[in-house]
Structures are given as C-alpha cells and as structure tokens.
mmCIF file of C-alpha atoms and ligand atoms in Angstrom:
data_model
loop_
_atom_site.group_PDB
_atom_site.id
_atom_site.type_symbol
_atom_site.label_atom_id
_atom_site.label_comp_id
_atom_site.label_asym_id
_atom_site.label_seq_id
_atom_site.Cartn_x
_atom_site.Cartn_y
_atom_site.Cartn_z
ATOM 1 C CA UNK C 1 0.000 0.000 0.000
ATOM 2 C CA UNK C 2 2.837 2.316 0.874
ATOM 3 C CA UNK C 3 4.157 1.315 -2.463
ATOM 4 C CA UNK C 4 1.029 2.514 -4.246
ATOM 5 C CA UNK C 5 1.117 6.006 -2.885
ATOM 6 C CA UNK C 6 4.805 6.164 -3.779
ATOM 7 C CA UNK C 7 3.981 5.078 -7.302
ATOM 8 C CA UNK C 8 1.300 7.723 -7.618
ATOM 9 C CA UNK C 9 3.439 10.511 -6.233
ATOM 10 C CA UNK C 10 6.342 9.715 -8.469
ATOM 11 C CA UNK C 11 4.169 9.492 -11.542
ATOM 12 C CA UNK C 12 2.482 12.816 -10.890
ATOM 13 C CA UNK C 13 5.828 14.503 -10.354
ATOM 14 C CA UNK C 14 7.099 13.138 -13.622
ATOM 15 C CA UNK C 15 3.906 14.266 -15.372
ATOM 16 C CA UNK C 16 4.396 17.858 -14.271
ATOM 17 C CA UNK C 17 7.687 17.850 -16.129
ATOM 18 C CA UNK C 18 6.291 16.535 -19.399
ATOM 19 C CA UNK C 19 6.532 19.326 -21.969
ATOM 20 C CA UNK C 20 5.101 17.963 -25.237
ATOM 21 C CA UNK C 21 2.970 15.210 -26.704
ATOM 22 C CA UNK C 22 5.898 12.866 -27.357
ATOM 23 C CA UNK C 23 6.912 13.217 -23.711
ATOM 24 C CA UNK C 24 3.333 12.592 -22.697
ATOM 25 C CA UNK C 25 3.202 9.356 -24.634
ATOM 26 C CA UNK C 26 6.500 8.214 -23.110
ATOM 27 C CA UNK C 27 5.079 9.019 -19.699
ATOM 28 C CA UNK C 28 1.979 6.969 -20.418
ATOM 29 C CA UNK C 29 4.055 3.972 -21.438
ATOM 30 C CA UNK C 30 6.249 4.062 -18.376
ATOM 31 C CA UNK C 31 3.541 4.815 -15.798
ATOM 32 C CA UNK C 32 0.425 3.175 -17.181
ATOM 33 C CA UNK C 33 1.959 0.723 -19.671
ATOM 34 C CA UNK C 34 2.182 -3.014 -19.307
ATOM 35 C CA UNK C 35 5.599 -2.906 -17.604
ATOM 36 C CA UNK C 36 4.856 -0.015 -15.275
ATOM 37 C CA UNK C 37 5.159 -0.395 -11.514
ATOM 38 C CA UNK C 38 1.409 0.076 -11.203
ATOM 39 C CA UNK C 39 0.559 -2.715 -13.642
ATOM 40 C CA UNK C 40 2.961 -4.968 -11.768
ATOM 41 C CA UNK C 41 0.888 -4.416 -8.641
ATOM 42 C CA UNK C 42 -2.113 -5.712 -10.599
ATOM 43 C CA UNK C 43 -0.263 -8.728 -11.904
ATOM 44 C CA UNK C 44 1.021 -9.660 -8.473
ATOM 45 C CA UNK C 45 -2.468 -9.656 -6.943
ATOM 46 C CA UNK C 46 -2.588 -13.420 -7.362
ATOM 47 C CA UNK C 47 0.257 -13.883 -4.898
ATOM 48 C CA UNK C 48 -1.589 -12.088 -2.099
ATOM 49 C CA UNK C 49 -3.823 -13.641 0.509
ATOM 50 C CA UNK C 50 -7.573 -13.749 0.068
ATOM 51 C CA UNK C 51 -8.085 -10.903 2.556
ATOM 52 C CA UNK C 52 -5.457 -8.608 1.110
ATOM 53 C CA UNK C 53 -6.347 -9.108 -2.502
ATOM 54 C CA UNK C 54 -9.526 -6.932 -2.726
ATOM 55 C CA UNK C 55 -8.028 -4.191 -0.601
ATOM 56 C CA UNK C 56 -4.878 -3.860 -2.642
ATOM 57 C CA UNK C 57 -6.834 -4.305 -5.864
ATOM 58 C CA UNK C 58 -9.212 -1.472 -5.031
ATOM 59 C CA UNK C 59 -6.429 0.834 -3.964
ATOM 60 C CA UNK C 60 -4.523 0.115 -7.154
ATOM 61 C CA UNK C 61 -7.639 0.923 -9.183
ATOM 62 C CA UNK C 62 -8.006 4.251 -7.445
ATOM 63 C CA UNK C 63 -4.405 5.104 -8.352
ATOM 64 C CA UNK C 64 -4.943 3.964 -11.922
ATOM 65 C CA UNK C 65 -8.018 6.192 -12.296
ATOM 66 C CA UNK C 66 -6.148 9.132 -10.792
ATOM 67 C CA UNK C 67 -3.226 8.709 -13.178
ATOM 68 C CA UNK C 68 -5.502 8.350 -16.158
ATOM 69 C CA UNK C 69 -7.380 11.494 -15.391
ATOM 70 C CA UNK C 70 -4.140 13.368 -14.698
ATOM 71 C CA UNK C 71 -2.923 12.187 -18.102
ATOM 72 C CA UNK C 72 -6.079 13.465 -19.803
ATOM 73 C CA UNK C 73 -5.812 16.784 -18.007
ATOM 74 C CA UNK C 74 -2.182 17.250 -18.991
ATOM 75 C CA UNK C 75 -3.008 16.417 -22.589
ATOM 76 C CA UNK C 76 -5.566 19.216 -22.669
ATOM 77 C CA UNK C 77 -3.100 21.645 -21.180
ATOM 78 C CA UNK C 78 -0.441 20.721 -23.710
ATOM 79 C CA UNK C 79 -2.884 21.072 -26.610
ATOM 80 C CA UNK C 80 -3.936 24.489 -25.413
ATOM 81 C CA UNK C 81 -0.307 25.568 -25.122
ATOM 82 C CA UNK C 82 0.469 24.248 -28.623
ATOM 83 C CA UNK C 83 -2.530 26.072 -30.096
ATOM 84 C CA UNK C 84 -1.555 29.314 -28.406
ATOM 85 C CA UNK C 85 1.969 28.955 -29.742
ATOM 86 C CA UNK C 86 0.837 28.358 -33.296
ATOM 87 C CA UNK C 87 -1.581 31.283 -33.142
ATOM 88 C CA UNK C 88 1.201 33.562 -32.022
ATOM 89 C CA UNK C 89 3.844 32.122 -34.297
ATOM 90 C CA UNK C 90 2.157 31.503 -37.663
ATOM 91 C CA UNK C 91 0.736 34.584 -39.212
ATOM 92 C CA UNK C 92 -2.495 34.064 -41.120
ATOM 93 C CA UNK C 93 -2.792 36.203 -44.231
ATOM 94 C CA UNK C 94 -6.496 36.478 -44.906
ATOM 95 C CA UNK C 95 -5.890 38.513 -48.067
ATOM 96 C CA UNK C 96 -4.324 35.555 -49.945
ATOM 97 C CA UNK C 97 -6.638 34.380 -52.734
ATOM 98 C CA UNK C 98 -8.254 30.993 -52.007
ATOM 99 C CA UNK C 99 -7.343 27.865 -53.917
ATOM 100 C CA UNK C 100 -9.714 27.253 -56.801
ATOM 101 C CA UNK C 101 -12.152 24.511 -55.842
ATOM 102 C CA UNK C 102 -12.886 22.073 -58.680
ATOM 103 C CA UNK C 103 -16.606 22.306 -59.272
ATOM 104 C CA UNK C 104 -18.353 19.212 -60.593
ATOM 105 C CA UNK C 105 -20.995 19.358 -63.270
ATOM 106 C CA UNK C 106 -23.879 17.316 -64.536
ATOM 107 C CA UNK C 107 -23.164 14.346 -66.757
ATOM 108 C CA UNK C 108 -24.376 15.011 -70.320
ATOM 109 C CA UNK C 109 -26.861 12.181 -69.849
ATOM 110 C CA UNK C 110 -28.386 13.818 -66.767
ATOM 111 C CA UNK C 111 -28.494 17.105 -68.647
ATOM 112 C CA UNK C 112 -30.400 15.730 -71.578
ATOM 113 C CA UNK C 113 -32.783 13.819 -69.306
ATOM 114 C CA UNK C 114 -33.597 16.982 -67.394
ATOM 115 C CA UNK C 115 -34.090 18.803 -70.645
ATOM 116 C CA UNK C 116 -36.512 16.088 -71.759
ATOM 117 C CA UNK C 117 -38.405 16.195 -68.456
ATOM 118 C CA UNK C 118 -38.823 19.935 -69.001
ATOM 119 C CA UNK C 119 -40.067 19.541 -72.562
ATOM 120 C CA UNK C 120 -42.564 16.840 -71.631
ATOM 121 C CA UNK C 121 -43.673 18.645 -68.468
ATOM 122 C CA UNK C 122 -44.657 21.545 -70.728
ATOM 123 C CA UNK C 123 -46.859 19.091 -72.627
ATOM 124 C CA UNK C 124 -48.418 17.728 -69.426
ATOM 125 C CA UNK C 125 -46.414 14.513 -68.971
ATOM 126 C CA UNK C 126 -45.387 13.412 -65.493
ATOM 127 C CA UNK C 127 -42.336 11.250 -64.699
ATOM 128 C CA UNK C 128 -43.133 7.672 -63.684
ATOM 129 C CA UNK C 129 -40.294 5.492 -62.385
ATOM 130 C CA UNK C 130 -40.320 1.782 -63.014
ATOM 131 C CA UNK C 131 -37.934 -1.022 -62.074
ATOM 132 C CA UNK C 132 -34.810 -2.046 -64.029
ATOM 133 C CA UNK C 133 -34.979 -5.687 -62.974
ATOM 134 C CA UNK C 134 -38.075 -7.244 -64.482
ATOM 135 C CA UNK C 135 -39.773 -10.568 -64.921
ATOM 136 C CA UNK C 136 -40.133 -12.080 -68.375
ATOM 137 C CA UNK C 137 -43.864 -11.697 -67.880
ATOM 138 C CA UNK C 138 -43.688 -7.902 -67.671
ATOM 139 C CA UNK C 139 -40.784 -7.405 -70.048
ATOM 140 C CA UNK C 140 -42.353 -9.569 -72.761
ATOM 141 C CA UNK C 141 -45.501 -11.610 -72.148
ATOM 142 C CA UNK C 142 -47.860 -8.854 -71.005
ATOM 143 C CA UNK C 143 -46.579 -6.744 -73.898
ATOM 144 C CA UNK C 144 -47.849 -9.357 -76.296
ATOM 145 C CA UNK C 145 -44.531 -11.126 -76.864
ATOM 146 C CA UNK C 146 -45.571 -14.674 -75.902
ATOM 147 C CA UNK C 147 -42.909 -17.249 -75.058
ATOM 148 C CA UNK C 148 -41.046 -18.095 -78.268
ATOM 149 C CA UNK C 149 -42.231 -15.008 -80.169
ATOM 150 C CA UNK C 150 -39.694 -14.143 -82.887
ATOM 151 C CA UNK C 151 -39.652 -10.432 -81.951
ATOM 152 C CA UNK C 152 -37.868 -11.410 -78.739
ATOM 153 C CA UNK C 153 -34.849 -12.177 -80.850
ATOM 154 C CA UNK C 154 -34.043 -8.463 -81.143
ATOM 155 C CA UNK C 155 -34.029 -8.055 -77.390
ATOM 156 C CA UNK C 156 -31.932 -10.863 -75.993
ATOM 157 C CA UNK C 157 -30.823 -9.837 -72.530
ATOM 158 C CA UNK C 158 -29.081 -10.627 -69.275
ATOM 159 C CA UNK C 159 -30.668 -13.153 -66.942
ATOM 160 C CA UNK C 160 -30.670 -12.535 -63.223
ATOM 161 C CA UNK C 161 -32.431 -15.712 -62.212
ATOM 162 C CA UNK C 162 -33.768 -18.450 -64.424
ATOM 163 C CA UNK C 163 -33.595 -21.670 -62.447
ATOM 164 C CA UNK C 164 -36.959 -23.108 -61.383
ATOM 165 C CA UNK C 165 -38.756 -20.144 -62.928
ATOM 166 C CA UNK C 166 -39.925 -21.880 -66.088
ATOM 167 C CA UNK C 167 -41.119 -19.355 -68.647
ATOM 168 C CA UNK C 168 -40.802 -16.452 -66.245
ATOM 169 C CA UNK C 169 -37.112 -15.803 -65.552
ATOM 170 C CA UNK C 170 -35.932 -12.567 -63.940
ATOM 171 C CA UNK C 171 -34.099 -10.389 -66.460
ATOM 172 C CA UNK C 172 -32.659 -6.923 -66.803
ATOM 173 C CA UNK C 173 -35.298 -5.018 -68.719
ATOM 174 C CA UNK C 174 -34.607 -4.705 -72.418
ATOM 175 C CA UNK C 175 -36.800 -1.646 -72.797
ATOM 176 C CA UNK C 176 -38.814 0.728 -70.631
ATOM 177 C CA UNK C 177 -42.087 -0.627 -72.055
ATOM 178 C CA UNK C 178 -42.810 -3.013 -69.111
ATOM 179 C CA UNK C 179 -43.337 0.233 -67.181
ATOM 180 C CA UNK C 180 -46.427 0.762 -69.388
ATOM 181 C CA UNK C 181 -48.065 -2.270 -67.780
ATOM 182 C CA UNK C 182 -46.930 -1.316 -64.291
ATOM 183 C CA UNK C 183 -48.263 2.217 -64.715
ATOM 184 C CA UNK C 184 -51.581 1.162 -66.261
ATOM 185 C CA UNK C 185 -52.119 -1.428 -63.534
ATOM 186 C CA UNK C 186 -51.354 1.111 -60.851
ATOM 187 C CA UNK C 187 -53.702 3.746 -62.267
ATOM 188 C CA UNK C 188 -56.507 1.357 -63.173
ATOM 189 C CA UNK C 189 -56.412 -0.103 -59.651
ATOM 190 C CA UNK C 190 -57.309 3.355 -58.333
ATOM 191 C CA UNK C 191 -60.723 3.058 -59.949
ATOM 192 C CA UNK C 192 -61.163 -0.212 -61.870
ATOM 193 C CA UNK C 193 -64.627 0.663 -63.259
ATOM 194 C CA UNK C 194 -63.588 4.054 -64.549
ATOM 195 C CA UNK C 195 -59.801 4.280 -64.668
ATOM 196 C CA UNK C 196 -58.214 7.734 -64.979
ATOM 197 C CA UNK C 197 -56.440 8.922 -68.141
ATOM 198 C CA UNK C 198 -52.639 8.654 -68.168
ATOM 199 C CA UNK C 199 -49.976 10.944 -69.546
ATOM 200 C CA UNK C 200 -46.523 9.947 -68.347
ATOM 201 C CA UNK C 201 -42.906 9.504 -69.384
ATOM 202 C CA UNK C 202 -40.816 6.620 -68.036
ATOM 203 C CA UNK C 203 -37.060 7.191 -68.102
ATOM 204 C CA UNK C 204 -34.298 4.765 -67.228
ATOM 205 C CA UNK C 205 -31.604 2.258 -68.085
ATOM 206 C CA UNK C 206 -32.243 -0.699 -70.335
ATOM 207 C CA UNK C 207 -29.943 -3.612 -71.174
ATOM 208 C CA UNK C 208 -29.597 -5.618 -74.362
ATOM 209 C CA UNK C 209 -27.377 -7.825 -76.320
ATOM 210 C CA UNK C 210 -26.040 -5.452 -78.955
ATOM 211 C CA UNK C 211 -23.236 -5.426 -81.415
ATOM 212 C CA UNK C 212 -21.434 -2.402 -79.977
ATOM 213 C CA UNK C 213 -20.565 0.357 -82.423
ATOM 214 C CA UNK C 214 -20.672 4.139 -82.471
ATOM 215 C CA UNK C 215 -24.452 4.230 -82.139
ATOM 216 C CA UNK C 216 -25.132 1.012 -80.159
ATOM 217 C CA UNK C 217 -24.329 0.130 -76.580
ATOM 218 C CA UNK C 218 -25.362 -2.826 -74.410
ATOM 219 C CA UNK C 219 -26.709 -0.425 -71.838
ATOM 220 C CA UNK C 220 -28.448 2.874 -72.489
ATOM 221 C CA UNK C 221 -31.252 5.108 -71.316
ATOM 222 C CA UNK C 222 -34.657 5.063 -72.849
ATOM 223 C CA UNK C 223 -37.453 7.510 -72.433
ATOM 224 C CA UNK C 224 -40.816 5.852 -72.777
ATOM 225 C CA UNK C 225 -43.980 7.875 -73.206
ATOM 226 C CA UNK C 226 -47.495 6.676 -72.503
ATOM 227 C CA UNK C 227 -50.818 8.410 -73.027
ATOM 228 C CA UNK C 228 -54.110 6.596 -72.427
ATOM 229 C CA UNK C 229 -57.570 8.081 -72.577
ATOM 230 C CA UNK C 230 -60.802 8.105 -74.536
ATOM 231 C CA UNK C 231 -60.335 9.152 -78.152
ATOM 232 C CA UNK C 232 -56.542 9.380 -78.385
ATOM 233 C CA UNK C 233 -55.475 9.076 -82.053
ATOM 234 C CA UNK C 234 -52.377 8.447 -84.104
ATOM 235 C CA UNK C 235 -52.310 12.135 -85.001
ATOM 236 C CA UNK C 236 -51.863 12.894 -81.278
ATOM 237 C CA UNK C 237 -48.779 10.697 -81.270
ATOM 238 C CA UNK C 238 -47.345 12.394 -84.347
ATOM 239 C CA UNK C 239 -48.129 15.834 -82.983
ATOM 240 C CA UNK C 240 -46.549 15.061 -79.617
ATOM 241 C CA UNK C 241 -43.298 13.743 -81.061
ATOM 242 C CA UNK C 242 -43.025 16.481 -83.670
ATOM 243 C CA UNK C 243 -43.625 19.083 -81.002
ATOM 244 C CA UNK C 244 -41.018 17.449 -78.797
ATOM 245 C CA UNK C 245 -38.449 17.717 -81.583
ATOM 246 C CA UNK C 246 -39.264 21.392 -82.092
ATOM 247 C CA UNK C 247 -39.073 22.190 -78.410
ATOM 248 C CA UNK C 248 -35.698 20.444 -78.198
ATOM 249 C CA UNK C 249 -34.089 21.570 -81.445
ATOM 250 C CA UNK C 250 -36.053 24.609 -82.562
ATOM 251 C CA UNK C 251 -38.983 25.332 -84.880
ATOM 252 C CA UNK C 252 -37.118 24.177 -87.992
ATOM 253 C CA UNK C 253 -36.725 20.603 -86.624
ATOM 254 C CA UNK C 254 -38.328 17.933 -88.810
ATOM 255 C CA UNK C 255 -39.446 14.420 -87.913
ATOM 256 C CA UNK C 256 -40.135 11.412 -90.070
ATOM 257 C CA UNK C 257 -42.286 8.368 -89.318
ATOM 258 C CA UNK C 258 -41.634 4.996 -90.944
ATOM 259 C CA UNK C 259 -44.007 2.056 -90.722
ATOM 260 C CA UNK C 260 -42.650 -0.600 -88.382
ATOM 261 C CA UNK C 261 -43.664 -3.462 -86.157
ATOM 262 C CA UNK C 262 -43.768 -3.943 -82.391
ATOM 263 C CA UNK C 263 -45.938 -6.619 -80.780
ATOM 264 C CA UNK C 264 -47.338 -4.124 -78.263
ATOM 265 C CA UNK C 265 -48.388 -1.359 -80.653
ATOM 266 C CA UNK C 266 -50.669 -1.412 -83.692
ATOM 267 C CA UNK C 267 -50.033 0.369 -85.962
ATOM 268 C CA UNK C 268 -46.365 0.979 -85.216
ATOM 269 C CA UNK C 269 -43.845 3.461 -86.507
ATOM 270 C CA UNK C 270 -40.212 4.257 -86.071
ATOM 271 C CA UNK C 271 -39.474 7.923 -85.878
ATOM 272 C CA UNK C 272 -36.425 9.869 -86.926
ATOM 273 C CA UNK C 273 -35.386 13.438 -86.325
ATOM 274 C CA UNK C 274 -33.586 15.351 -89.016
ATOM 275 C CA UNK C 275 -29.962 15.828 -88.046
ATOM 276 C CA UNK C 276 -29.573 19.179 -86.483
ATOM 277 C CA UNK C 277 -25.784 19.124 -86.859
ATOM 278 C CA UNK C 278 -25.765 18.979 -90.648
ATOM 279 C CA UNK C 279 -29.276 20.143 -91.486
ATOM 280 C CA UNK C 280 -30.075 16.808 -93.104
ATOM 281 C CA UNK C 281 -27.183 16.723 -95.539
ATOM 282 C CA UNK C 282 -25.537 13.791 -93.790
ATOM 283 C CA UNK C 283 -22.583 13.881 -91.373
ATOM 284 C CA UNK C 284 -20.559 11.765 -88.948
ATOM 285 C CA UNK C 285 -23.249 12.054 -86.281
ATOM 286 C CA UNK C 286 -26.234 10.927 -88.324
ATOM 287 C CA UNK C 287 -24.930 9.175 -91.384
ATOM 288 C CA UNK C 288 -27.741 9.846 -93.834
ATOM 289 C CA UNK C 289 -29.220 13.090 -92.568
ATOM 290 C CA UNK C 290 -31.771 11.517 -90.194
ATOM 291 C CA UNK C 291 -31.111 10.067 -86.772
ATOM 292 C CA UNK C 292 -33.169 7.059 -85.747
ATOM 293 C CA UNK C 293 -34.618 8.000 -82.395
ATOM 294 C CA UNK C 294 -37.001 5.214 -81.415
ATOM 295 C CA UNK C 295 -40.216 3.297 -81.812
ATOM 296 C CA UNK C 296 -43.805 4.332 -81.315
ATOM 297 C CA UNK C 297 -47.363 3.340 -82.029
ATOM 298 C CA UNK C 298 -50.935 3.005 -80.849
ATOM 299 C CA UNK C 299 -51.167 0.733 -77.816
ATOM 300 C CA UNK C 300 -52.261 -2.759 -78.791
ATOM 301 C CA UNK C 301 -55.736 -3.663 -77.399
ATOM 302 C CA UNK C 302 -54.268 -6.712 -75.646
ATOM 303 C CA UNK C 303 -51.784 -4.491 -73.846
ATOM 304 C CA UNK C 304 -54.506 -2.043 -72.769
ATOM 305 C CA UNK C 305 -56.473 -4.973 -71.423
ATOM 306 C CA UNK C 306 -53.439 -6.368 -69.581
ATOM 307 C CA UNK C 307 -53.114 -2.961 -67.961
ATOM 308 C CA UNK C 308 -56.747 -2.897 -66.826
ATOM 309 C CA UNK C 309 -58.034 -0.477 -69.490
ATOM 310 C CA UNK C 310 -61.004 -1.542 -71.604
ATOM 311 C CA UNK C 311 -59.875 -1.297 -75.254
ATOM 312 C CA UNK C 312 -63.492 -0.586 -76.266
ATOM 313 C CA UNK C 313 -63.435 2.645 -74.283
ATOM 314 C CA UNK C 314 -59.798 3.642 -74.257
ATOM 315 C CA UNK C 315 -57.080 4.149 -76.803
ATOM 316 C CA UNK C 316 -53.586 5.397 -76.343
ATOM 317 C CA UNK C 317 -50.172 5.865 -77.791
ATOM 318 C CA UNK C 318 -46.716 4.927 -76.617
ATOM 319 C CA UNK C 319 -43.217 5.703 -77.751
ATOM 320 C CA UNK C 320 -39.760 4.817 -76.560
ATOM 321 C CA UNK C 321 -36.521 6.332 -77.646
ATOM 322 C CA UNK C 322 -32.837 6.260 -76.897
ATOM 323 C CA UNK C 323 -31.909 9.197 -74.709
ATOM 324 C CA UNK C 324 -28.253 9.084 -75.758
ATOM 325 C CA UNK C 325 -29.287 9.363 -79.397
ATOM 326 C CA UNK C 326 -31.011 12.648 -78.586
ATOM 327 C CA UNK C 327 -27.967 13.858 -76.682
ATOM 328 C CA UNK C 328 -25.736 12.928 -79.617
ATOM 329 C CA UNK C 329 -27.882 14.943 -81.923
ATOM 330 C CA UNK C 330 -28.149 17.895 -79.590
ATOM 331 C CA UNK C 331 -24.499 18.105 -78.562
ATOM 332 C CA UNK C 332 -22.883 16.790 -81.754
ATOM 333 C CA UNK C 333 -21.405 13.635 -80.179
ATOM 334 C CA UNK C 334 -20.400 11.084 -82.810
ATOM 335 C CA UNK C 335 -19.850 8.011 -80.633
ATOM 336 C CA UNK C 336 -22.285 6.649 -78.033
ATOM 337 C CA UNK C 337 -19.446 4.841 -76.243
ATOM 338 C CA UNK C 338 -18.215 8.138 -74.809
ATOM 339 C CA UNK C 339 -21.165 8.303 -72.425
ATOM 340 C CA UNK C 340 -20.000 5.573 -70.046
ATOM 341 C CA UNK C 341 -16.269 5.598 -70.789
ATOM 342 C CA UNK C 342 -15.667 8.065 -67.942
ATOM 343 C CA UNK C 343 -13.079 9.987 -69.922
ATOM 344 C CA UNK C 344 -12.682 13.411 -68.373
ATOM 345 C CA UNK C 345 -11.626 14.905 -71.699
ATOM 346 C CA UNK C 346 -15.141 14.121 -72.906
ATOM 347 C CA UNK C 347 -17.043 14.917 -69.716
ATOM 348 C CA UNK C 348 -15.362 18.268 -69.180
ATOM 349 C CA UNK C 349 -16.787 19.565 -72.439
ATOM 350 C CA UNK C 350 -20.236 19.751 -70.861
HETATM 351 N N1 LIG K 401 -39.807 -0.682 -76.545
HETATM 352 C C1 LIG K 401 -39.436 -0.470 -77.923
HETATM 353 C C2 LIG K 401 -37.945 -0.741 -78.066
HETATM 354 O O1 LIG K 401 -37.212 -0.667 -77.126
HETATM 355 C C3 LIG K 401 -39.743 0.929 -78.360
HETATM 356 C C4 LIG K 401 -41.184 1.259 -78.343
HETATM 357 C C5 LIG K 401 -41.766 1.824 -77.217
HETATM 358 C C6 LIG K 401 -41.992 1.000 -79.451
HETATM 359 C C7 LIG K 401 -43.116 2.124 -77.188
HETATM 360 C C8 LIG K 401 -43.324 1.310 -79.440
HETATM 361 C C9 LIG K 401 -43.889 1.875 -78.324
HETATM 362 O O2 LIG K 401 -37.487 -1.041 -79.142
#
C-alpha cells in the first residue's frame, strides 16, 4: 500500500515535467503501460492472501483512475499551449486568394434527361419510375410477346435468375415498355370501373445484347412515353413527337415516321429526327441526314387490357426512344461509347 502512494506521487511529479505530446506518450508507457510499476501491482495480486487481494486491488484501481485522469488533463493543457503557440507564431494572411475549388458538373446524360423532363412537363407529362430488374412476364408476355415469339430475338438480354422459374425468368429489362403495364395497372387499380387517363414519361436504363458500335451500346437510357384516354389518335402521337423535336431543337426541326412493327403497338412506326448538326445533308453524327430516335405506335388492345383499361373505351399511344441518341444529336457527339467511358476529356466539355 505504501508502495502505491509512492507510485502515484512519483508518476504525478514526472507528469508535471512533461513538456510535449511525445513526452506525454512516453510518460503513459512508463507509468500506465504493461511494464509499469502500477501494472505490476495488478499482476502480483494473485500472490496475495484472500483478505489482502480486494483491498490492494481497489487501492490500485483508485491510483490507476487518478493517473488516467491526470494524463487526460495534462493532454488538454499541452494542446492548449500548442494552439496558443501556433496562433502567435504563424501569421495568417487572410488577403491571400483561395485555392480554386474544382466544381463538378452534370453528366451530359443527366443534362439531356432533365431537358426532356422539361419539354414533356410543358406538354403535361409526369415522370413515372419503373424497375430495371423485371420478370419475363412484364418485359415480354404482357406486352404481347408470348414465349417463343420471334420479336424477342431483337431483345436478348441478361438473366438474373432463371432456375426453377420456367417461362418467367428474372431479367434486366430490355426496354422501358414493361413500365407501361406497371403504370396502367397502378392507375386502373385506383378506380377499376372508370380508370383515370394517363400521360406519363418513363425514363431509365435498359440492357440488351447489342453489337457495340458508335451508335449502339449494351446499356443505355430510354425515355418511354405513354398516353391513355378516350379518343386518343395516331395524329396525337405524331403531334406530340413532332412538337417534342421542335421544343428540343427549334422550330425548324423535322421528324419522319416509318411504318414498323412492335408486338405491343398497332399500328407501329419508327421515328427519326432530321440531323440538327448537318441540317439533313448527312454527317458523322447521323450518317444519312436523319437520326433514328425510337419506336412508337398506338397501344395494342391486348396491352390495354393487360393494364386494366377496356380497349373498347380507351385508346392510347406509346413511344420509346434512346436518350443518348437525342444527346448525340443535340451536342454533336459522334460516338455513343463516350457516355460511359468516364473519360474526363469528354465529360469536361459539358
Ligand atoms: N420498346 C421499344 C424498343 O425498345 C420501343 C417502343 C416503345 C416502341 C413504345 C413502341 C412503343 O425497341
């Protein structure tokens, strides 16, 4: 016991002489470390008698606590002294210009998407988000691509889970069109007898097997559009897409519709926008003067029905286009692979 108070006294004396943080650490090692006199008291407890053991143990703990708190106190003092010193010693020149802070910017893809949201918001379309991981049922079957349908060939994709799922594997969506079914089902469930009209756009990533070249990637954004209501006609579709092109590229922008086929629209059309870079003469961005933007058509009655809308009462149109294609046209980008290559020399131009 006499020992303990000696240990404490000696340690505190030594602490008063510590002048910096290195000294403080050395002090901690020699007075609270594993080989310190105090820790030896703890390790010798086993050699004491049953009666002595708790008494000595408690006393040693009291000393340990005291030393620890003295150590913490000294550390604060030393920090305060060091701060004071640096404040007095180092002069701070507040008139020096600051270092330029590198400011990030929006990815060209985000920019074009926001631009599209603006254009469609002006025409009364709301944004509807739908999932990227889909079942075969939603990605194909409910869109009138039954199992084995040849039109699936164009949209081979990545499988997430196929085992034990028969004809309904989980896939990465090949287009944003499954969102049509999800949206129609959601809205028609609100009032199944008299479902509300719909006017939405559905943006997002899609994944396909593609032969990659300067206008094809295995992953890209689509923007789907869906309008359902009584009396919607093909002319509404044409008007909407033509107006979109004008709002994006200016009044002189021209669009072209070509008859096409999709299982979920009837009739169907592909639509092109005249290349804004070359004015339709043909250039490295567009090739022949027109840029293929996407597909469109009047919603097939089977698809309306699958969505909970009675095809006798409702009609509608849908379209889906490649967002990067629009960005390429708008910003004069001649290779789609730049979008996800993460090359700063490309990104910094936006
Ligand atoms: N989903 C079609 C595709 O990815 C495009 C499309 C959307 C066609 C809507 C018609 C209507 O190729």
